[in-house]
Short mmCIF file of C-alpha atoms in Angstrom, two decimals:
data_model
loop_
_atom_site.label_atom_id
_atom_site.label_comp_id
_atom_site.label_asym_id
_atom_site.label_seq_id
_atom_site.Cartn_x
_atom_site.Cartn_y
_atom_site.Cartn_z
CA UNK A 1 11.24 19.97 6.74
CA UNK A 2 10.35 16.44 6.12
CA UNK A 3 7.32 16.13 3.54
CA UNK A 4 5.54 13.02 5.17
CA UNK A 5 3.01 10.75 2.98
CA UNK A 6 -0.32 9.19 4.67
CA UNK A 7 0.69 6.16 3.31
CA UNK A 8 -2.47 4.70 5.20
CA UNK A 9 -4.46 3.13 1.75
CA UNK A 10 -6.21 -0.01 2.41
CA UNK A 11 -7.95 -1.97 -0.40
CA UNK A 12 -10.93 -0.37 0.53
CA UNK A 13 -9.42 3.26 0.66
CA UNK A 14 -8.26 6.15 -1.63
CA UNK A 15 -4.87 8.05 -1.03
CA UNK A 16 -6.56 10.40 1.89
CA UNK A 17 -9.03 8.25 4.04
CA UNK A 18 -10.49 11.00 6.01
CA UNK A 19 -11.83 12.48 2.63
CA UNK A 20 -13.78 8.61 1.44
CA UNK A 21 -16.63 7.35 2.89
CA UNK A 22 -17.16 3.72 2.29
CA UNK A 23 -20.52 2.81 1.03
CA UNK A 24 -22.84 0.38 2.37
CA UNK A 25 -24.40 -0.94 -0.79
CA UNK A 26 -25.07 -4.75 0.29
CA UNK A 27 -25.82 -7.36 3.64
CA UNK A 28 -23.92 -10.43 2.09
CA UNK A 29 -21.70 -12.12 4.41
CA UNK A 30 -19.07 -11.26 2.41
CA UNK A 31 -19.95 -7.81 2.43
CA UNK A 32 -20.28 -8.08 5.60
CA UNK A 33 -16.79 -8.74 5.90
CA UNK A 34 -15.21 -6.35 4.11
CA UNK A 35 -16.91 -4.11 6.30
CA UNK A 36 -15.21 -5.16 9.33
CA UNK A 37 -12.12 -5.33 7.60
CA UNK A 38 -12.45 -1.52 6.49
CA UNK A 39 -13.06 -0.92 10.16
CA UNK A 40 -9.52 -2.38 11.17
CA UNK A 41 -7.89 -0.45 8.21
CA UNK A 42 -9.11 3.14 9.01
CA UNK A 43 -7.30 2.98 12.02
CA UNK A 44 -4.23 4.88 11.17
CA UNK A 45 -1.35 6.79 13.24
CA UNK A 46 -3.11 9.69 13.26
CA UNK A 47 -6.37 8.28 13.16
CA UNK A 48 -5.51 5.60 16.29
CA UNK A 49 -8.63 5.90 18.24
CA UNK A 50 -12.19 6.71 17.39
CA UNK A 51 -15.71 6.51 18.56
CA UNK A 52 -18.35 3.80 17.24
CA UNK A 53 -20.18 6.78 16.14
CA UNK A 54 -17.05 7.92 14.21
CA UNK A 55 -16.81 4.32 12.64
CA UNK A 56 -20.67 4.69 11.90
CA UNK A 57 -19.92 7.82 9.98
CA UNK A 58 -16.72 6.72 8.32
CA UNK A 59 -19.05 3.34 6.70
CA UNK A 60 -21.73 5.49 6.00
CA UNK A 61 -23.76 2.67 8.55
CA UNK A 62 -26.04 2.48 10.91
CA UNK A 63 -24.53 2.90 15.04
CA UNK A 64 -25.88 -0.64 15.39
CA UNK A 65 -24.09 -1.87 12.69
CA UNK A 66 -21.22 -0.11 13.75
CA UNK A 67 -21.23 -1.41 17.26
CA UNK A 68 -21.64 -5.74 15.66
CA UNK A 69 -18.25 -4.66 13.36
CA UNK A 70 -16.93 -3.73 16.37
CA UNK A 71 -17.76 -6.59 18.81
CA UNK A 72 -16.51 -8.95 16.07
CA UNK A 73 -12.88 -7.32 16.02
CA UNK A 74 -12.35 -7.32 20.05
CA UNK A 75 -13.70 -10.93 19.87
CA UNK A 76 -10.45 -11.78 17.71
CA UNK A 77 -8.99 -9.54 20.03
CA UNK A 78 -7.83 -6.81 16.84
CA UNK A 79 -9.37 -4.07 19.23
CA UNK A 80 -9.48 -3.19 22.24
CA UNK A 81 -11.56 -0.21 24.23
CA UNK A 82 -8.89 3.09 25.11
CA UNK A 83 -8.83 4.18 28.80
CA UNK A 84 -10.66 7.41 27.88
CA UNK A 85 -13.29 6.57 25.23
CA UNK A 86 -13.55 4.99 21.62
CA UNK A 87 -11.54 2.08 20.37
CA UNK A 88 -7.58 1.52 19.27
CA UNK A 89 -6.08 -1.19 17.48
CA UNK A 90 -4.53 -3.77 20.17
CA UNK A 91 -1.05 -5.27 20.12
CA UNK A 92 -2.05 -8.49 18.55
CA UNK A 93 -3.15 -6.48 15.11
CA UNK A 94 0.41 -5.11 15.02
CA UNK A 95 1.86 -8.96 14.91
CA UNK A 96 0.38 -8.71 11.33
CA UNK A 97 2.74 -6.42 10.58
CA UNK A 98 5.63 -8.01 12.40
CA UNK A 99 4.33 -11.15 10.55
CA UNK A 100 4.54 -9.72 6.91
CA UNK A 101 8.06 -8.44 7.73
CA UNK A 102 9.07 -11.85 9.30
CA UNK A 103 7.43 -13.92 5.88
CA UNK A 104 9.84 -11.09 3.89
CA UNK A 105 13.32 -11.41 6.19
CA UNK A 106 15.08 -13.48 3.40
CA UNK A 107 14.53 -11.62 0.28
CA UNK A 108 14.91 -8.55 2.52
CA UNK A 109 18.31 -9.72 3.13
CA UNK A 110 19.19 -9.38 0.09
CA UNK A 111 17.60 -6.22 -0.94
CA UNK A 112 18.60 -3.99 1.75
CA UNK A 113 22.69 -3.56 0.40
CA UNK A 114 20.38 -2.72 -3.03
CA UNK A 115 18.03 -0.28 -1.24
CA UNK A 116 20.74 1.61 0.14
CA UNK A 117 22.45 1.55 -3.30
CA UNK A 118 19.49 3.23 -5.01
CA UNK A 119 18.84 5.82 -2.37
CA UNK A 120 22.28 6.94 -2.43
CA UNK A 121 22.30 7.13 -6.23
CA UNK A 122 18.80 8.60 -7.00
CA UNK A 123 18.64 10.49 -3.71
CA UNK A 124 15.20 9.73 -3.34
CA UNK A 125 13.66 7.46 -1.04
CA UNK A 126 13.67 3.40 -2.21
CA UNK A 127 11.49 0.85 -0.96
CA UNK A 128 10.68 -3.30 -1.21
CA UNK A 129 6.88 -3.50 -1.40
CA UNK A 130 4.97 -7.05 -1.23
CA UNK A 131 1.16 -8.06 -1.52
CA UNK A 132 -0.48 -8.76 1.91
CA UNK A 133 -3.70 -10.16 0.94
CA UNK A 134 -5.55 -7.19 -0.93
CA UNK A 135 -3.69 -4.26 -0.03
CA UNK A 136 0.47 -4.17 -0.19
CA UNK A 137 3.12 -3.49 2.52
CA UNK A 138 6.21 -1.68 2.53
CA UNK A 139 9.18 -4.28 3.88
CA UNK A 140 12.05 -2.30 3.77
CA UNK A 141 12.47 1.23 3.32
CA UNK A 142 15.71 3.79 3.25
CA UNK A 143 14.42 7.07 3.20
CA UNK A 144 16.00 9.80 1.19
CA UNK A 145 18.48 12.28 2.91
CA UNK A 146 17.21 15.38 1.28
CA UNK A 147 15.49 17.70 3.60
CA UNK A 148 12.17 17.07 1.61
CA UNK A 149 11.85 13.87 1.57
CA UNK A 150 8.77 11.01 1.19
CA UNK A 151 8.31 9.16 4.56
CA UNK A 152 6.63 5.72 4.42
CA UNK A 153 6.46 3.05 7.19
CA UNK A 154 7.11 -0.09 7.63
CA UNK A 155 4.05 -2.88 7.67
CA UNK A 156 1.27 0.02 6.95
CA UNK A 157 -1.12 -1.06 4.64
CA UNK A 158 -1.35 0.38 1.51
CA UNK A 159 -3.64 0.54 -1.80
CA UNK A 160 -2.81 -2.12 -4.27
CA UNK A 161 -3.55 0.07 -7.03
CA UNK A 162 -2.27 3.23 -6.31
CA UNK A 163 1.12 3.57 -6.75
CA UNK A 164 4.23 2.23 -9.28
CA UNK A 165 4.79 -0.61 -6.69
CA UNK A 166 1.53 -1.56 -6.23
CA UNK A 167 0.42 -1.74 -10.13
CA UNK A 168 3.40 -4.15 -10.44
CA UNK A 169 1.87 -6.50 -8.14
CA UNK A 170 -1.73 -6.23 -9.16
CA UNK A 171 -0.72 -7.14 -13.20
CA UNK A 172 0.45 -10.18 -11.05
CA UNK A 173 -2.77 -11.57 -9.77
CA UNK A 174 -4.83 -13.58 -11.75
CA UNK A 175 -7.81 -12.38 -13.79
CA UNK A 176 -10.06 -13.89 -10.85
CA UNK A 177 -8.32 -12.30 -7.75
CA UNK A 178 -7.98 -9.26 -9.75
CA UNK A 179 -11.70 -9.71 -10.45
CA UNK A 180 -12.46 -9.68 -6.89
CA UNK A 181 -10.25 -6.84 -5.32
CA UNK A 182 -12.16 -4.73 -7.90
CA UNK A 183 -14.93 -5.78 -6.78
CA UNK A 184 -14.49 -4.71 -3.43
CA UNK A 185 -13.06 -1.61 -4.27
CA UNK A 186 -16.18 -0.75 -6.39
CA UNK A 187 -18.29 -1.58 -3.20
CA UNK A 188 -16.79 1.26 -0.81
CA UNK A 189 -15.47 4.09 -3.80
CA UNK A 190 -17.56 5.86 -6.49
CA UNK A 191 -14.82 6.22 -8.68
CA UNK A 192 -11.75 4.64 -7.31
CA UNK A 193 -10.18 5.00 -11.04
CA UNK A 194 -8.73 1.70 -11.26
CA UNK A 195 -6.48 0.62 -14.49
CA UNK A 196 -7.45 -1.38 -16.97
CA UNK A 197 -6.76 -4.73 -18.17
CA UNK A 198 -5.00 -3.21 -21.10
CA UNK A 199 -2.95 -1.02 -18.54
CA UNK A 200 -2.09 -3.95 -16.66
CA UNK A 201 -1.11 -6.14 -19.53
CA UNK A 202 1.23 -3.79 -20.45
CA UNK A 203 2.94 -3.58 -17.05
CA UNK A 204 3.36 -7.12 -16.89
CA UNK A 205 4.96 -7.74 -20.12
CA UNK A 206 7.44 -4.84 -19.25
CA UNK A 207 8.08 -5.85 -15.52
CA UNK A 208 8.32 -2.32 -14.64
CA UNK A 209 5.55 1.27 -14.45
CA UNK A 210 5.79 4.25 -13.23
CA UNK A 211 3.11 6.37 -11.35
CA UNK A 212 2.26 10.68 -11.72
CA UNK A 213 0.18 11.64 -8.28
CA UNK A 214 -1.09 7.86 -7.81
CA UNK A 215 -0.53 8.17 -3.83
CA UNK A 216 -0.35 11.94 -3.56
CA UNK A 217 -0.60 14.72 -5.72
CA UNK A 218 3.14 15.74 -6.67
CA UNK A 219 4.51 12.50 -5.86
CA UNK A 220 6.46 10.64 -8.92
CA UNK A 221 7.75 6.88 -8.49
CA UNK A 222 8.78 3.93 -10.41
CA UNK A 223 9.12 0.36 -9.87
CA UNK A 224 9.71 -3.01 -10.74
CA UNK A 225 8.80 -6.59 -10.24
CA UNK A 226 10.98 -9.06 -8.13
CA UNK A 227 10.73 -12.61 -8.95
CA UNK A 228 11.04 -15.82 -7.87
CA UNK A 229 10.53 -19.12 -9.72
CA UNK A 230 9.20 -16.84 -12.60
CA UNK A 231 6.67 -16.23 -10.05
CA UNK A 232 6.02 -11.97 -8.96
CA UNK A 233 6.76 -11.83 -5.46
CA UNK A 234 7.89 -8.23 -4.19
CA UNK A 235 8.22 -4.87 -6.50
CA UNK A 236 11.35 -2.51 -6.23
CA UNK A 237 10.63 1.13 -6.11
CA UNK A 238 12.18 4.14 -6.22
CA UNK A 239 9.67 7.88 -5.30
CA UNK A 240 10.07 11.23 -4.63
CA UNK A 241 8.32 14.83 -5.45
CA UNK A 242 7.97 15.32 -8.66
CA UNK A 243 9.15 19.02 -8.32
CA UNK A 244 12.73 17.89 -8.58
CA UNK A 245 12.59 15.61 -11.01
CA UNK A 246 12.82 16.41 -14.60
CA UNK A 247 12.67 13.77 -17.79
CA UNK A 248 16.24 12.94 -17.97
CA UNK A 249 15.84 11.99 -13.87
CA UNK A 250 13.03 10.32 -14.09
CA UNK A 251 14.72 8.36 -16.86
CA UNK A 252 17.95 7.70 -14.77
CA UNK A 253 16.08 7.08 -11.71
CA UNK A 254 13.50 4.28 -14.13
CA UNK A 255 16.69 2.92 -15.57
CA UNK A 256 18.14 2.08 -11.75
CA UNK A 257 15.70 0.11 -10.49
CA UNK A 258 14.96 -1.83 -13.48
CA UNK A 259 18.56 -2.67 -13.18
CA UNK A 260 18.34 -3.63 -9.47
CA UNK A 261 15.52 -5.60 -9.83
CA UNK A 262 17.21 -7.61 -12.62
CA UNK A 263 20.49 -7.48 -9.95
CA UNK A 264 18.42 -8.81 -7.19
CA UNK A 265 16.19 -11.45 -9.67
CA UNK A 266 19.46 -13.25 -10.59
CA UNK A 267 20.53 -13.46 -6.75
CA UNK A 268 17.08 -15.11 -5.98
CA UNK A 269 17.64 -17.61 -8.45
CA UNK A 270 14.59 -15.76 -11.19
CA UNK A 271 17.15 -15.52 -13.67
CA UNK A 272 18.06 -19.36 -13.75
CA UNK A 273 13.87 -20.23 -13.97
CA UNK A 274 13.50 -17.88 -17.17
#
């Protein structure tokens, strides 16, 4: 039986959604905003329509609030009423997606002969992960072929600090945007347990982390930074349950994908910008 991740983080969200309540702890405009945008994210596969009451709930927010974060997402036409009740996302939302994966379609190119590589040799599942504003997206996936396996999917967005592949990218940002996703995060969790600058320093001098029960409890991965013009554009990672892998795995598994990434950085032209 396939073991199936949510996968369904946003920048405002722990690993299980249905369990965190944002908080409504200001009325800026930009508070405002992240509001709405935490509306859009809690739609998830299995979460793909709900009630304004539900939304109400889920921001720990007045209905009438609810309803104007609402009205302001079918105005840009991200959702759109369902024929029996509540809300969905609409089509045009799901051109984000397509978006991210059309911005990624070069480097992809060259990753997916990798990808394949590092599945087959780790028999875990591998994945190219890039920063889509303040959350990250999975670009190209091969799943494992083990029976128990991690699922993720394509375009879904994810926590950009939960995660090996995610921490990779968030040592990346700059001490103000880092500044300012914390920010938000602080504004809808209580204790979203976010590393430190110490933590991140660390992963950015090494190019590479790994990550214990980060996305779900059980769950092991490892990952490492892509780069272009010296600059940290996509992170290469390799997860799986944590049942089956021991130290010596782990360590094989760490070693691979630091060598892809350095594999896939001299393709892209890192190695000659060093």
């Amino acid at each position: 039986m396939t073991r199936q991740t949510s996968s369904t983080f946003t920048a405002a969200m722990a690993a299980n959604p249905g369990e965190v309540r944002a908080r409504a702890t200001g009325t800026s405009g930009s508070e405002s905003s992240r509001r709405v945008l935490a509306v859009l994210l809690s739609f998830t596969e299995e979460n793909h329509t709900q009630s304004v009451q539900e939304i109400a709930t889920y921001l720990d927010v007045p209905v009438s609030s609810a309803y104007r974060y609402v009205g302001q997402l079918k105005d840009f036409g991200l959702l759109e009423e369902a024929e029996f009740g509540g809300y969905r996302v609409s089509l045009r939302a799901v051109g984000l997606a397509a978006a991210a994966r059309a911005g990624s379609a070069g480097l992809a190119e060259v990753v997916r002969p990798v990808l394949e590589r590092l599945a087959r040799e780790t028999g875990e599942t591998s994945l190219l992960v890039r920063r889509l504003g303040q959350a990250v997206v999975a670009v190209d996936i091969e799943e494992s072929r083990r029976p128990v396996r991690l699922r993720f999917e394509k375009g879904v967005l994810m926590s950009l600090h939960q995660g090996a592949g995610a921490r990779v990218l968030l040592s990346a940002l700059t001490p103000k945007e880092r500044a300012e996703y914390y920010k938000s995060i602080w504004a809808f969790e209580e204790d979203p347990k976010l590393p430190t600058d110490a933590e991140l320093a660390d992963i950015a001098a090494a190019g590479w982390t790994e990550s214990f029960g980060q996305i779900e409890d059980g769950i092991w991965g490892t990952a490492a930074a892509i780069r272009v013009n010296r600059s940290v554009v996509a992170a290469l990672a390799v997860a799986g349950p944590l049942y089956r892998l021991d130290d010596d795995k782990r360590a094989h598994i760490i070693e691979a994908v630091r060598a892809a990434a350095t594999e896939i950085n001299a393709t892209v032209g890192e190695g000659t910008n060093a």
